[in-house]
Amino acid sequence: MGLATGTSPIGTYNQLISWYKKGDLDFSKVRAINLDEYKGLTRDNSQSYFSYMYHRFYKHINIDFNSMFIPYGTAKNDEEECVRYDRTIETLGGVDLQLLGLGHNGHIGFNEPGQIYEIGTHCVKLSDTTIKANARLFKDEQEVPKYAYTVGMKTIMQAKKVVCIVSGEDKAYIVKEAFYGLVTPRVPASILQLHNDLVLIGDEAALSQIPVNNLCAFS
Ligand code: F6R
């Protein structure tokens, strides 16, 4: 499984935990690859994505701790860490099911808007929009790390299935741009239009700018 952090997948993790506790799911053979990690944060920093995954998901299920992968925020050498992470993903055979959120600027993982799509894992300078959006989880904006490691588009696009979760009116514009606009690295998620097994799940507010004929409602 390829996993994301942030607000969007919290409901999904809670649901998976509750199915696990009911005895309906077994994670003992699951291998989990996270999309990204802030550069500079140790794993035990409460703001690290490692901490997020551990506290919100992994400690509640029976996943083998040797089977959860996330870039090291405190790696000494960016390039080596990125190559190491890509090799790990390759060794695992890639991602079967990739869970994604969507940034307000169209980022997926921390693939920020730019001139090109980055293929491999890379260290990225976070955009002002991302720093502002993520500041809600820190004491103040200054505390948000300025760089992060993220898997590249290859890992995401080669996933057999992609599930993208969006919620809230503040995502409505970017949802329309990403899934009904031009495919361009300026809106990184727009590349998902080319994926052959993508499921977009959203609440009414986030999907409010999508033409009704293209929606399938669940109650
Ligand atoms: C997090 C990640 C990001 C988030 C995105 C949306 O691991 O990769 O792309 O999915 O920033 O964040 P939320 O869900 O907090 O709105």
PDB file of C-alpha atoms and ligand atoms in Angstrom:
ATOM      1  CA  MET A   1       0.000   0.000   0.000  1.00  0.00           C
ATOM      2  CA  GLY A   2       1.158   3.526  -0.708  1.00  0.00           C
ATOM      3  CA  LEU A   3      -0.003   5.816   2.071  1.00  0.00           C
ATOM      4  CA  ALA A   4      -0.510   9.527   2.649  1.00  0.00           C
ATOM      5  CA  THR A   5      -0.695  11.730   5.722  1.00  0.00           C
ATOM      6  CA  GLY A   6      -2.690  14.946   6.236  1.00  0.00           C
ATOM      7  CA  THR A   7      -6.341  15.393   7.128  1.00  0.00           C
ATOM      8  CA  SER A   8      -7.872  13.625   4.132  1.00  0.00           C
ATOM      9  CA  PRO A   9      -7.001   9.977   4.958  1.00  0.00           C
ATOM     10  CA  ILE A  10      -7.795  10.147   8.696  1.00  0.00           C
ATOM     11  CA  GLY A  11     -11.330   8.774   8.219  1.00  0.00           C
ATOM     12  CA  THR A  12      -9.943   5.998   6.038  1.00  0.00           C
ATOM     13  CA  TYR A  13      -7.377   4.995   8.676  1.00  0.00           C
ATOM     14  CA  ASN A  14     -10.038   5.046  11.396  1.00  0.00           C
ATOM     15  CA  GLN A  15     -12.274   2.834   9.288  1.00  0.00           C
ATOM     16  CA  LEU A  16      -9.446   0.389   8.534  1.00  0.00           C
ATOM     17  CA  ILE A  17      -8.575   0.264  12.257  1.00  0.00           C
ATOM     18  CA  SER A  18     -12.157  -0.477  13.174  1.00  0.00           C
ATOM     19  CA  TRP A  19     -12.396  -3.276  10.557  1.00  0.00           C
ATOM     20  CA  TYR A  20      -9.122  -4.666  11.900  1.00  0.00           C
ATOM     21  CA  LYS A  21     -10.441  -4.596  15.488  1.00  0.00           C
ATOM     22  CA  LYS A  22     -13.597  -6.385  14.359  1.00  0.00           C
ATOM     23  CA  GLY A  23     -11.385  -9.107  12.915  1.00  0.00           C
ATOM     24  CA  ASP A  24     -12.246  -8.366   9.286  1.00  0.00           C
ATOM     25  CA  LEU A  25      -8.765  -7.228   8.236  1.00  0.00           C
ATOM     26  CA  ASP A  26      -5.282  -8.590   8.711  1.00  0.00           C
ATOM     27  CA  PHE A  27      -2.286  -6.332   8.039  1.00  0.00           C
ATOM     28  CA  SER A  28       0.410  -8.875   8.914  1.00  0.00           C
ATOM     29  CA  LYS A  29       1.495  -9.240   5.297  1.00  0.00           C
ATOM     30  CA  VAL A  30       0.925  -5.640   4.235  1.00  0.00           C
ATOM     31  CA  ARG A  31       3.897  -3.525   3.282  1.00  0.00           C
ATOM     32  CA  ALA A  32       3.311   0.194   3.525  1.00  0.00           C
ATOM     33  CA  ILE A  33       5.247   2.856   1.661  1.00  0.00           C
ATOM     34  CA  ASN A  34       4.628   6.455   2.636  1.00  0.00           C
ATOM     35  CA  LEU A  35       4.640   9.250   0.117  1.00  0.00           C
ATOM     36  CA  ASP A  36       6.697  11.804   1.964  1.00  0.00           C
ATOM     37  CA  GLU A  37       8.461  13.162   5.036  1.00  0.00           C
ATOM     38  CA  TYR A  38       9.580  16.616   6.164  1.00  0.00           C
ATOM     39  CA  LYS A  39      13.299  17.197   5.843  1.00  0.00           C
ATOM     40  CA  GLY A  40      15.002  17.904   9.157  1.00  0.00           C
ATOM     41  CA  LEU A  41      12.488  16.238  11.481  1.00  0.00           C
ATOM     42  CA  THR A  42      13.513  13.199  13.485  1.00  0.00           C
ATOM     43  CA  ARG A  43      11.121  10.268  13.485  1.00  0.00           C
ATOM     44  CA  ASP A  44      10.168  10.906  17.105  1.00  0.00           C
ATOM     45  CA  ASN A  45       9.290  14.560  16.429  1.00  0.00           C
ATOM     46  CA  SER A  46       5.531  14.762  16.935  1.00  0.00           C
ATOM     47  CA  GLN A  47       5.168  16.684  13.642  1.00  0.00           C
ATOM     48  CA  SER A  48       7.003  14.113  11.557  1.00  0.00           C
ATOM     49  CA  TYR A  49       4.983  12.027   9.146  1.00  0.00           C
ATOM     50  CA  PHE A  50       6.522   8.965  10.764  1.00  0.00           C
ATOM     51  CA  SER A  51       4.880   9.983  14.079  1.00  0.00           C
ATOM     52  CA  TYR A  52       1.629  10.714  12.299  1.00  0.00           C
ATOM     53  CA  MET A  53       1.556   7.247  10.704  1.00  0.00           C
ATOM     54  CA  TYR A  54       2.575   5.499  13.901  1.00  0.00           C
ATOM     55  CA  HIS A  55       0.029   7.206  16.142  1.00  0.00           C
ATOM     56  CA  ARG A  56      -2.885   7.415  13.732  1.00  0.00           C
ATOM     57  CA  PHE A  57      -2.570   4.027  12.101  1.00  0.00           C
ATOM     58  CA  TYR A  58       0.314   1.620  12.594  1.00  0.00           C
ATOM     59  CA  LYS A  59       0.186   1.241  16.380  1.00  0.00           C
ATOM     60  CA  HIS A  60      -3.479   0.254  16.129  1.00  0.00           C
ATOM     61  CA  ILE A  61      -3.039  -2.595  13.640  1.00  0.00           C
ATOM     62  CA  ASN A  62      -0.917  -5.731  13.293  1.00  0.00           C
ATOM     63  CA  ILE A  63       1.453  -4.446  10.623  1.00  0.00           C
ATOM     64  CA  ASP A  64       5.044  -5.653  10.945  1.00  0.00           C
ATOM     65  CA  PHE A  65       7.135  -2.580  11.836  1.00  0.00           C
ATOM     66  CA  ASN A  66       9.836  -3.775   9.432  1.00  0.00           C
ATOM     67  CA  SER A  67       7.279  -3.487   6.662  1.00  0.00           C
ATOM     68  CA  MET A  68       6.551   0.215   6.971  1.00  0.00           C
ATOM     69  CA  PHE A  69       8.667   2.550   4.903  1.00  0.00           C
ATOM     70  CA  ILE A  70       9.031   6.305   5.041  1.00  0.00           C
ATOM     71  CA  PRO A  71      11.933   8.549   3.996  1.00  0.00           C
ATOM     72  CA  TYR A  72      14.345   9.530   6.776  1.00  0.00           C
ATOM     73  CA  GLY A  73      13.819  13.251   7.463  1.00  0.00           C
ATOM     74  CA  THR A  74      17.283  13.495   8.979  1.00  0.00           C
ATOM     75  CA  ALA A  75      19.162  11.767   6.163  1.00  0.00           C
ATOM     76  CA  LYS A  76      22.633  13.260   5.733  1.00  0.00           C
ATOM     77  CA  ASN A  77      22.633  13.184   1.966  1.00  0.00           C
ATOM     78  CA  ASP A  78      19.476  14.065   0.016  1.00  0.00           C
ATOM     79  CA  GLU A  79      20.434  12.297  -3.144  1.00  0.00           C
ATOM     80  CA  GLU A  80      21.460   9.086  -1.399  1.00  0.00           C
ATOM     81  CA  GLU A  81      18.245   9.045   0.617  1.00  0.00           C
ATOM     82  CA  CYS A  82      16.150   9.494  -2.529  1.00  0.00           C
ATOM     83  CA  VAL A  83      17.995   6.751  -4.397  1.00  0.00           C
ATOM     84  CA  ARG A  84      17.688   4.471  -1.350  1.00  0.00           C
ATOM     85  CA  TYR A  85      13.935   5.092  -1.132  1.00  0.00           C
ATOM     86  CA  ASP A  86      13.359   4.449  -4.838  1.00  0.00           C
ATOM     87  CA  ARG A  87      15.342   1.194  -4.556  1.00  0.00           C
ATOM     88  CA  THR A  88      13.228   0.155  -1.579  1.00  0.00           C
ATOM     89  CA  ILE A  89      10.048   0.778  -3.555  1.00  0.00           C
ATOM     90  CA  GLU A  90      11.445  -1.145  -6.506  1.00  0.00           C
ATOM     91  CA  THR A  91      12.495  -4.060  -4.306  1.00  0.00           C
ATOM     92  CA  LEU A  92       8.994  -4.220  -2.882  1.00  0.00           C
ATOM     93  CA  GLY A  93       7.626  -4.476  -6.415  1.00  0.00           C
ATOM     94  CA  GLY A  94       6.017  -1.033  -6.489  1.00  0.00           C
ATOM     95  CA  VAL A  95       2.664   0.000  -5.098  1.00  0.00           C
ATOM     96  CA  ASP A  96      -0.582  -1.937  -5.514  1.00  0.00           C
ATOM     97  CA  LEU A  97      -2.945   0.590  -3.967  1.00  0.00           C
ATOM     98  CA  GLN A  98      -1.955   4.241  -3.609  1.00  0.00           C
ATOM     99  CA  LEU A  99      -3.935   6.450  -1.252  1.00  0.00           C
ATOM    100  CA  LEU A 100      -3.675  10.176  -1.993  1.00  0.00           C
ATOM    101  CA  GLY A 101      -4.858  13.509  -0.678  1.00  0.00           C
ATOM    102  CA  LEU A 102      -4.793  16.632  -2.835  1.00  0.00           C
ATOM    103  CA  GLY A 103      -3.025  19.865  -1.951  1.00  0.00           C
ATOM    104  CA  HIS A 104      -4.734  23.217  -2.528  1.00  0.00           C
ATOM    105  CA  ASN A 105      -2.192  23.919  -5.254  1.00  0.00           C
ATOM    106  CA  GLY A 106      -2.739  20.519  -6.882  1.00  0.00           C
ATOM    107  CA  HIS A 107       0.206  18.742  -5.306  1.00  0.00           C
ATOM    108  CA  ILE A 108       0.159  15.014  -4.704  1.00  0.00           C
ATOM    109  CA  GLY A 109       2.723  13.702  -2.264  1.00  0.00           C
ATOM    110  CA  PHE A 110       4.869  16.810  -2.141  1.00  0.00           C
ATOM    111  CA  ASN A 111       5.148  17.046  -5.910  1.00  0.00           C
ATOM    112  CA  GLU A 112       4.696  20.792  -6.079  1.00  0.00           C
ATOM    113  CA  PRO A 113       3.572  22.752  -9.172  1.00  0.00           C
ATOM    114  CA  GLY A 114       6.439  23.371 -11.575  1.00  0.00           C
ATOM    115  CA  GLN A 115       7.698  23.187 -15.129  1.00  0.00           C
ATOM    116  CA  ILE A 116       8.205  19.439 -15.215  1.00  0.00           C
ATOM    117  CA  TYR A 117       7.019  16.278 -13.555  1.00  0.00           C
ATOM    118  CA  GLU A 118       9.735  14.825 -11.322  1.00  0.00           C
ATOM    119  CA  ILE A 119       9.925  11.110 -11.924  1.00  0.00           C
ATOM    120  CA  GLY A 120      11.813   9.809  -8.897  1.00  0.00           C
ATOM    121  CA  THR A 121      11.937  10.465  -5.172  1.00  0.00           C
ATOM    122  CA  HIS A 122      13.385  13.915  -4.627  1.00  0.00           C
ATOM    123  CA  CYS A 123      13.956  16.595  -2.038  1.00  0.00           C
ATOM    124  CA  VAL A 124      11.609  19.487  -2.729  1.00  0.00           C
ATOM    125  CA  LYS A 125      11.347  23.075  -1.553  1.00  0.00           C
ATOM    126  CA  LEU A 126       7.793  23.407  -0.276  1.00  0.00           C
ATOM    127  CA  SER A 127       5.704  26.139  -1.881  1.00  0.00           C
ATOM    128  CA  ASP A 128       4.324  29.039   0.166  1.00  0.00           C
ATOM    129  CA  THR A 129       0.787  27.649  -0.323  1.00  0.00           C
ATOM    130  CA  THR A 130       1.819  24.300   1.160  1.00  0.00           C
ATOM    131  CA  ILE A 131       3.658  25.910   4.077  1.00  0.00           C
ATOM    132  CA  LYS A 132       0.611  28.072   4.829  1.00  0.00           C
ATOM    133  CA  ALA A 133      -1.815  25.136   4.535  1.00  0.00           C
ATOM    134  CA  ASN A 134       0.295  22.923   6.799  1.00  0.00           C
ATOM    135  CA  ALA A 135       0.971  25.651   9.368  1.00  0.00           C
ATOM    136  CA  ARG A 136      -2.324  24.716  11.058  1.00  0.00           C
ATOM    137  CA  LEU A 137      -0.573  21.634  12.405  1.00  0.00           C
ATOM    138  CA  PHE A 138       2.404  23.568  13.827  1.00  0.00           C
ATOM    139  CA  LYS A 139       2.722  26.262  16.486  1.00  0.00           C
ATOM    140  CA  ASP A 140       3.230  28.854  13.765  1.00  0.00           C
ATOM    141  CA  GLU A 141       4.190  29.137  10.111  1.00  0.00           C
ATOM    142  CA  GLN A 142       7.895  29.612  10.921  1.00  0.00           C
ATOM    143  CA  GLU A 143       8.006  26.116  12.386  1.00  0.00           C
ATOM    144  CA  VAL A 144       6.897  24.364   9.195  1.00  0.00           C
ATOM    145  CA  PRO A 145       9.925  22.723   7.550  1.00  0.00           C
ATOM    146  CA  LYS A 146      10.787  24.337   4.233  1.00  0.00           C
ATOM    147  CA  TYR A 147      11.859  21.143   2.490  1.00  0.00           C
ATOM    148  CA  ALA A 148      10.559  17.610   2.249  1.00  0.00           C
ATOM    149  CA  TYR A 149      11.344  14.283   0.636  1.00  0.00           C
ATOM    150  CA  THR A 150       8.642  12.990  -1.653  1.00  0.00           C
ATOM    151  CA  VAL A 151       8.213  10.080  -3.997  1.00  0.00           C
ATOM    152  CA  GLY A 152       7.996  11.177  -7.612  1.00  0.00           C
ATOM    153  CA  MET A 153       5.318  10.718 -10.220  1.00  0.00           C
ATOM    154  CA  LYS A 154       6.678   7.361 -11.337  1.00  0.00           C
ATOM    155  CA  THR A 155       5.804   5.699  -8.025  1.00  0.00           C
ATOM    156  CA  ILE A 156       2.323   7.221  -8.041  1.00  0.00           C
ATOM    157  CA  MET A 157       1.530   6.611 -11.703  1.00  0.00           C
ATOM    158  CA  GLN A 158       2.840   3.042 -11.613  1.00  0.00           C
ATOM    159  CA  ALA A 159       0.573   2.150  -8.704  1.00  0.00           C
ATOM    160  CA  LYS A 160      -1.962  -0.404  -9.897  1.00  0.00           C
ATOM    161  CA  LYS A 161      -4.824   1.508  -8.335  1.00  0.00           C
ATOM    162  CA  VAL A 162      -5.009   5.086  -7.052  1.00  0.00           C
ATOM    163  CA  VAL A 163      -7.621   6.322  -4.587  1.00  0.00           C
ATOM    164  CA  CYS A 164      -7.683  10.085  -4.062  1.00  0.00           C
ATOM    165  CA  ILE A 165      -9.701  11.500  -1.176  1.00  0.00           C
ATOM    166  CA  VAL A 166     -10.879  15.109  -1.061  1.00  0.00           C
ATOM    167  CA  SER A 167     -13.146  17.018   1.250  1.00  0.00           C
ATOM    168  CA  GLY A 168     -14.284  20.559   1.914  1.00  0.00           C
ATOM    169  CA  GLU A 169     -15.253  23.523  -0.231  1.00  0.00           C
ATOM    170  CA  ASP A 170     -11.688  24.825  -0.140  1.00  0.00           C
ATOM    171  CA  LYS A 171     -10.704  21.890  -2.390  1.00  0.00           C
ATOM    172  CA  ALA A 172     -13.523  22.369  -4.949  1.00  0.00           C
ATOM    173  CA  TYR A 173     -11.578  24.613  -7.317  1.00  0.00           C
ATOM    174  CA  ILE A 174      -8.454  22.473  -7.409  1.00  0.00           C
ATOM    175  CA  VAL A 175     -10.492  19.269  -7.799  1.00  0.00           C
ATOM    176  CA  LYS A 176     -12.057  20.731 -10.960  1.00  0.00           C
ATOM    177  CA  GLU A 177      -8.672  21.950 -12.248  1.00  0.00           C
ATOM    178  CA  ALA A 178      -6.944  18.661 -11.531  1.00  0.00           C
ATOM    179  CA  PHE A 179      -9.523  16.273 -12.917  1.00  0.00           C
ATOM    180  CA  TYR A 180     -11.285  18.369 -15.583  1.00  0.00           C
ATOM    181  CA  GLY A 181      -8.542  20.822 -16.599  1.00  0.00           C
ATOM    182  CA  LEU A 182      -5.373  20.559 -18.663  1.00  0.00           C
ATOM    183  CA  VAL A 183      -2.843  17.892 -17.828  1.00  0.00           C
ATOM    184  CA  THR A 184       0.119  20.001 -16.782  1.00  0.00           C
ATOM    185  CA  PRO A 185       2.911  19.922 -14.167  1.00  0.00           C
ATOM    186  CA  ARG A 186       1.543  23.289 -13.026  1.00  0.00           C
ATOM    187  CA  VAL A 187      -1.323  21.247 -11.521  1.00  0.00           C
ATOM    188  CA  PRO A 188       0.596  18.090 -10.579  1.00  0.00           C
ATOM    189  CA  ALA A 189      -2.478  15.971  -9.791  1.00  0.00           C
ATOM    190  CA  SER A 190      -3.783  16.500 -13.333  1.00  0.00           C
ATOM    191  CA  ILE A 191      -1.491  13.666 -14.456  1.00  0.00           C
ATOM    192  CA  LEU A 192      -3.896  11.331 -12.651  1.00  0.00           C
ATOM    193  CA  GLN A 193      -6.290  11.853 -15.583  1.00  0.00           C
ATOM    194  CA  LEU A 194      -3.918   9.514 -17.450  1.00  0.00           C
ATOM    195  CA  HIS A 195      -4.049   6.768 -14.820  1.00  0.00           C
ATOM    196  CA  ASN A 196      -6.179   3.832 -15.877  1.00  0.00           C
ATOM    197  CA  ASP A 197      -7.504   2.917 -12.443  1.00  0.00           C
ATOM    198  CA  LEU A 198      -8.221   6.057 -10.462  1.00  0.00           C
ATOM    199  CA  VAL A 199     -11.010   6.499  -7.937  1.00  0.00           C
ATOM    200  CA  LEU A 200     -11.758   9.992  -6.683  1.00  0.00           C
ATOM    201  CA  ILE A 201     -13.755  10.060  -3.454  1.00  0.00           C
ATOM    202  CA  GLY A 202     -15.044  13.339  -2.108  1.00  0.00           C
ATOM    203  CA  ASP A 203     -17.755  15.000  -0.100  1.00  0.00           C
ATOM    204  CA  GLU A 204     -20.352  17.185  -1.805  1.00  0.00           C
ATOM    205  CA  ALA A 205     -18.479  20.397  -1.098  1.00  0.00           C
ATOM    206  CA  ALA A 206     -15.208  19.253  -2.650  1.00  0.00           C
ATOM    207  CA  LEU A 207     -16.997  17.848  -5.708  1.00  0.00           C
ATOM    208  CA  SER A 208     -19.336  20.825  -6.096  1.00  0.00           C
ATOM    209  CA  GLN A 209     -17.627  22.176  -9.238  1.00  0.00           C
ATOM    210  CA  ILE A 210     -17.678  18.853 -11.078  1.00  0.00           C
ATOM    211  CA  PRO A 211     -20.509  18.427 -13.623  1.00  0.00           C
ATOM    212  CA  VAL A 212     -23.269  16.354 -11.969  1.00  0.00           C
ATOM    213  CA  ASN A 213     -23.319  13.779 -14.820  1.00  0.00           C
ATOM    214  CA  ASN A 214     -19.815  12.729 -13.867  1.00  0.00           C
ATOM    215  CA  LEU A 215     -20.654  11.949 -10.259  1.00  0.00           C
ATOM    216  CA  CYS A 216     -21.695   8.704  -8.675  1.00  0.00           C
ATOM    217  CA  ALA A 217     -23.369   9.186  -5.285  1.00  0.00           C
ATOM    218  CA  PHE A 218     -23.065   6.888  -2.272  1.00  0.00           C
ATOM    219  CA  SER A 219     -25.130   7.252   0.841  1.00  0.00           C
TER     220      SER A 219
HETATM  221  C1  F6R B   1       0.640  14.052   2.679  1.00  0.00           C
HETATM  222  C2  F6R B   1       0.640  14.417   1.278  1.00  0.00           C
HETATM  223  C3  F6R B   1      -0.049  15.640   0.793  1.00  0.00           C
HETATM  224  C4  F6R B   1      -1.477  15.785   1.322  1.00  0.00           C
HETATM  225  C5  F6R B   1      -2.111  17.078   0.804  1.00  0.00           C
HETATM  226  C6  F6R B   1      -3.512  17.267   1.322  1.00  0.00           C
HETATM  227  O1  F6R B   1       1.376  12.854   2.878  1.00  0.00           O
HETATM  228  O2  F6R B   1       1.228  13.735   0.527  1.00  0.00           O
HETATM  229  O3  F6R B   1      -0.073  15.621  -0.612  1.00  0.00           O
HETATM  230  O4  F6R B   1      -2.229  14.687   0.913  1.00  0.00           O
HETATM  231  O5  F6R B   1      -1.333  18.171   1.188  1.00  0.00           O
HETATM  232  O6  F6R B   1      -3.462  17.451   2.698  1.00  0.00           O
HETATM  233  P1  F6R B   1      -4.788  17.447   3.592  1.00  0.00           P
HETATM  234  O7  F6R B   1      -5.364  16.094   3.478  1.00  0.00           O
HETATM  235  O8  F6R B   1      -4.291  17.746   4.975  1.00  0.00           O
HETATM  236  O9  F6R B   1      -5.671  18.515   3.031  1.00  0.00           O
END
